[in-house]
GROMACS .gro file of C-alpha atoms in nm:
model
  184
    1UNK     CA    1   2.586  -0.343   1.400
    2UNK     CA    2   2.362  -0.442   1.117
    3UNK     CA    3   2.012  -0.507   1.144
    4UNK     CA    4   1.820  -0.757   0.962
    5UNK     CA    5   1.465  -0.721   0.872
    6UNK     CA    6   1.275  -1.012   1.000
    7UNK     CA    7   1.078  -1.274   0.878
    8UNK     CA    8   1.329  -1.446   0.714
    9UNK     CA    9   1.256  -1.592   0.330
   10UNK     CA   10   0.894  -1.622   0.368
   11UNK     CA   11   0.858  -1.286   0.451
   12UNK     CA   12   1.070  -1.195   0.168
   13UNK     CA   13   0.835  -1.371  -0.112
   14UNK     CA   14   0.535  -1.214   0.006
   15UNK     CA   15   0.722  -0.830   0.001
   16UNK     CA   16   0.809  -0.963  -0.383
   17UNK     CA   17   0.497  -1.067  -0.438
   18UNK     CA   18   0.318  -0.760  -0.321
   19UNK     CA   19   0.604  -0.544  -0.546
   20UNK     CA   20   0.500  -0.767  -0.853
   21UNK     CA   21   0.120  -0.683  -0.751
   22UNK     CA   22   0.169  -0.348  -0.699
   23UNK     CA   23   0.371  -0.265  -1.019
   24UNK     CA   24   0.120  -0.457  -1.212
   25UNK     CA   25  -0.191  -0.287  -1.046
   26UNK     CA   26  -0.028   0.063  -1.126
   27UNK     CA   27   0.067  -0.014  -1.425
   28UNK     CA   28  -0.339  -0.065  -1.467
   29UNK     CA   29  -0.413   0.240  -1.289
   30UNK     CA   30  -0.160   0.468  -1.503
   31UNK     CA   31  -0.331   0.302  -1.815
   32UNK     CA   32  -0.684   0.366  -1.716
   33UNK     CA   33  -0.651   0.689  -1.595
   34UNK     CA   34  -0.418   0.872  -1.836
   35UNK     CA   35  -0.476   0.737  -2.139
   36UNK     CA   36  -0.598   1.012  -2.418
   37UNK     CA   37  -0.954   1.006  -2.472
   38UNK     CA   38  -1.173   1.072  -2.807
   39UNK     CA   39  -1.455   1.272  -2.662
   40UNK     CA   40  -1.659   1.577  -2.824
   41UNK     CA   41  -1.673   1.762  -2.523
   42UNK     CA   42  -1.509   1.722  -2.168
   43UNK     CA   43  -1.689   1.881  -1.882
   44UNK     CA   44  -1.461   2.172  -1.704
   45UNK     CA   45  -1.200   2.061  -1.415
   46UNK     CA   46  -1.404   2.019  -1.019
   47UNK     CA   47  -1.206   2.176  -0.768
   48UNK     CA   48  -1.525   2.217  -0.567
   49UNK     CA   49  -1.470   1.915  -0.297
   50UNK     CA   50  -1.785   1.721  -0.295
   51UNK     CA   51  -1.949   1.891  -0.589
   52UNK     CA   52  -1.928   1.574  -0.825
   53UNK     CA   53  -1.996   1.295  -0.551
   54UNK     CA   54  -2.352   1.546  -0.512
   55UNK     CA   55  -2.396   1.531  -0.880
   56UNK     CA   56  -2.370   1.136  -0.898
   57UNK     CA   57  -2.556   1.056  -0.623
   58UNK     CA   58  -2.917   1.336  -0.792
   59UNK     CA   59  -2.816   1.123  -1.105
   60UNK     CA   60  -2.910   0.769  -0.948
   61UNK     CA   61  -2.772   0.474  -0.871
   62UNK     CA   62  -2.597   0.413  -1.169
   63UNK     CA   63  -2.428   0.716  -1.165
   64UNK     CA   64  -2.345   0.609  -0.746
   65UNK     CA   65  -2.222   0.289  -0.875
   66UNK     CA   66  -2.020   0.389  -1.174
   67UNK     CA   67  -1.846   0.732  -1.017
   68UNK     CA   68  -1.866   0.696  -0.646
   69UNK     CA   69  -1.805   0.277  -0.650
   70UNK     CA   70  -1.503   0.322  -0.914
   71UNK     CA   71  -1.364   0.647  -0.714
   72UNK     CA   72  -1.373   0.402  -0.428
   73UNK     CA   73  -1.216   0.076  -0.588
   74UNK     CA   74  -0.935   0.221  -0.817
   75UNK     CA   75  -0.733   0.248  -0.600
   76UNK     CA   76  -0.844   0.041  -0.306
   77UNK     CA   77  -0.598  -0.254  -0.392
   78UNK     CA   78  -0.310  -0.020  -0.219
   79UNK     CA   79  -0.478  -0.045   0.125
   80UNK     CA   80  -0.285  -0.419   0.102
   81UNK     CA   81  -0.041  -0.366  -0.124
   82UNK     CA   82   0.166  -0.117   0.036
   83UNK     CA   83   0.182  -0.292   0.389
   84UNK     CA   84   0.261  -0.596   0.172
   85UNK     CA   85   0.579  -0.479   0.010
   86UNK     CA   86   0.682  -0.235   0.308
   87UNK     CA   87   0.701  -0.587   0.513
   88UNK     CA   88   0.682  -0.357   0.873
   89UNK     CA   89   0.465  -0.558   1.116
   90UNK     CA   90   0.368  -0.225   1.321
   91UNK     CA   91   0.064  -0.039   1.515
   92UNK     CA   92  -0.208  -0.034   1.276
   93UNK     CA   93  -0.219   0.349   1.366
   94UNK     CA   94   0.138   0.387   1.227
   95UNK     CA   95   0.064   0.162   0.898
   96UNK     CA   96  -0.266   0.278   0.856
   97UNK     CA   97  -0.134   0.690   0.870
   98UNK     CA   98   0.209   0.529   0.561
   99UNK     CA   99  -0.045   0.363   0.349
  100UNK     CA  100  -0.314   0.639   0.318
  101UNK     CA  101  -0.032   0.927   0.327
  102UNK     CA  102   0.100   0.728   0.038
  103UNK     CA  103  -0.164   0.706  -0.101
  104UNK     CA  104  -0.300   0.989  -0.112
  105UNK     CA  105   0.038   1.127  -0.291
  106UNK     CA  106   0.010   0.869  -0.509
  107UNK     CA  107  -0.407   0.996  -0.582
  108UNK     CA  108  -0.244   1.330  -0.618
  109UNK     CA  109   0.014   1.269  -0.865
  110UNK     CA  110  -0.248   1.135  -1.145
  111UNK     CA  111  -0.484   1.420  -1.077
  112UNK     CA  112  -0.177   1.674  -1.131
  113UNK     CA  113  -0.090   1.452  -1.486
  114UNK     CA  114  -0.421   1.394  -1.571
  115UNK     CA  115  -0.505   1.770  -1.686
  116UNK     CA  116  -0.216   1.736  -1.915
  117UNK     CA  117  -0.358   1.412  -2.147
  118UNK     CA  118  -0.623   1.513  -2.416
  119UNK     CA  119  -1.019   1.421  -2.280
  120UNK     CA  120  -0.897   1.412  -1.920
  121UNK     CA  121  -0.965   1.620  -1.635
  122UNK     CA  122  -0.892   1.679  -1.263
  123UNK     CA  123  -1.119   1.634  -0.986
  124UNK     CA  124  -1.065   1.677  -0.628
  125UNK     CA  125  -1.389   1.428  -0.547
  126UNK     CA  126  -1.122   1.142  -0.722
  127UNK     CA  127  -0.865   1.235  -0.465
  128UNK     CA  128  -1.093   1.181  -0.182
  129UNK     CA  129  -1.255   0.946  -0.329
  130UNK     CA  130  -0.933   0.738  -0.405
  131UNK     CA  131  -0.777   0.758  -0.090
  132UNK     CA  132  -1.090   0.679   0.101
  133UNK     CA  133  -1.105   0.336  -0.071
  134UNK     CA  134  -0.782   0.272   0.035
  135UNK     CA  135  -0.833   0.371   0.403
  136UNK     CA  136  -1.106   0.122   0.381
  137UNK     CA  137  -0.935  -0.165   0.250
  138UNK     CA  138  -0.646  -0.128   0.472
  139UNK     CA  139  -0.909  -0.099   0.779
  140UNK     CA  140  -1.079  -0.398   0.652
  141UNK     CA  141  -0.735  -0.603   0.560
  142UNK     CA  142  -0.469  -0.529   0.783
  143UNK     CA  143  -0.508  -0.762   1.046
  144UNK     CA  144  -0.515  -1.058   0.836
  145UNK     CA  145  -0.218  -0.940   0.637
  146UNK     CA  146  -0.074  -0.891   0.966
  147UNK     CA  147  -0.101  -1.236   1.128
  148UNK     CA  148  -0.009  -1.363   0.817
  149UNK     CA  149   0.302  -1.152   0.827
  150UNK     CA  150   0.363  -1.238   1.192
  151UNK     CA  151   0.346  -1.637   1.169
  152UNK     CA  152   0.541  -1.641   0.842
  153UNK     CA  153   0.824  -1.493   1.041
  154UNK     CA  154   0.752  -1.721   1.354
  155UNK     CA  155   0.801  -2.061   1.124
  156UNK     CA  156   1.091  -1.907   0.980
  157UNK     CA  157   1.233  -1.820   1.324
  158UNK     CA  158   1.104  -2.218   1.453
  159UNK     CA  159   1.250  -2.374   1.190
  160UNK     CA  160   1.617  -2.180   1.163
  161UNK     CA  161   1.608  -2.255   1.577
  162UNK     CA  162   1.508  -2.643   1.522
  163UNK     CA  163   1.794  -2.702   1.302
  164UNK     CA  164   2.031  -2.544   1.504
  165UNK     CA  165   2.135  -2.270   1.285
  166UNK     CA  166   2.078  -1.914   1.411
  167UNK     CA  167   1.832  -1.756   1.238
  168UNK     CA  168   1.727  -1.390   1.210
  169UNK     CA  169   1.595  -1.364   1.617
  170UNK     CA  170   1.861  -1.567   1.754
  171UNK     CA  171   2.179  -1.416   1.665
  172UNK     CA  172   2.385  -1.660   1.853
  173UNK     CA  173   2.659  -1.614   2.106
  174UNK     CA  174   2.840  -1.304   2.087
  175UNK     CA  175   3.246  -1.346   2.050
  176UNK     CA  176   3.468  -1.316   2.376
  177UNK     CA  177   3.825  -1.147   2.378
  178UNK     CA  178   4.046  -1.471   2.436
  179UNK     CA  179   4.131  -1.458   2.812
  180UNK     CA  180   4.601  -1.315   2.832
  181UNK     CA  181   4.758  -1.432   3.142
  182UNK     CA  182   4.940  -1.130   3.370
  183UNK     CA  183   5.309  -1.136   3.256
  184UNK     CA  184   5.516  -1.186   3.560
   0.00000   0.00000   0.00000
């Protein structure tokens, strides 16, 4: 038996929307974060956890705003994003744990590259950092994303059940085997 996903077509634009979004926002990301720099000097790798999120916060508020606030936002976006184009309308537990898993890989992966591109340099305060923001966002975000997920694929459902065709909840009536008389 095949299984359809639900939510019919208006669930569909908003997982192609949210894979247009997210393709575009990494896209962004990749960009920002692995492009060569032209610096004179590029402070050594941190793979002390919490050892530059100390440093920016002695330094002041700027320093708060610009490394702890970007850390946060860069990649904050996915908190939405992800649940977006995944189109699963599930415990917030379950999407919560895929989105900050993914994340978090996702975190991971540039601060493996980045040691590779001239200027840059890995942190482990980005990682946590990063994936924090998203945890956040998705915290802050999912239920609305949710209900909006939920009554897209309830007027879908309304509609395909209002003009009589079945739609992807009601499947119709399953066929019968055509009833043979006993031969005599």
């Amino acid at each position: 038996m095949q299984r359809h996903h639900p939510g019919g077509f208006a669930a569909h634009r908003i997982r192609a929307a949210g894979l247009v979004l997210l393709g575009c926002h990494l896209l962004f990301v990749g960009w920002l974060t692995l492009r060569p720099l032209s610096v004179p000097w590029v402070s050594p790798a941190n793979l002390r956890p919490f050892a530059s999120i100390h440093a920016d916060l002695v330094d002041g508020p700027r320093a708060v705003l610009e490394g702890i606030g970007g850390g946060l936002a860069l990649l904050a976006p996915l908190g939405v994003l992800l649940p977006m184009v995944s189109g699963r309308v599930t415990s917030r537990l379950g999407s919560w744990a895929r989105t900050v898993s993914t994340a978090s890989m996702i975190s991971l992966g540039i601060e493996l590259v980045q040691p590779s591109v001239p200027g840059q340099v890995a942190d482990v305060d980005a990682l946590l950092l990063n994936t924090t923001g998203v945890a956040l966002v998705h915290l802050l975000c999912y239920p609305a994303l949710r209900a909006r997920l939920r009554a897209a694929a309830r007027r879908e459902d309304s509609g395909a059940r209002r003009s009589g065709s079945p739609g992807m909840g009601d499947q119709g009536v399953p066929p019968r085997t055509p009833r043979v008389g006993i031969a005599p």
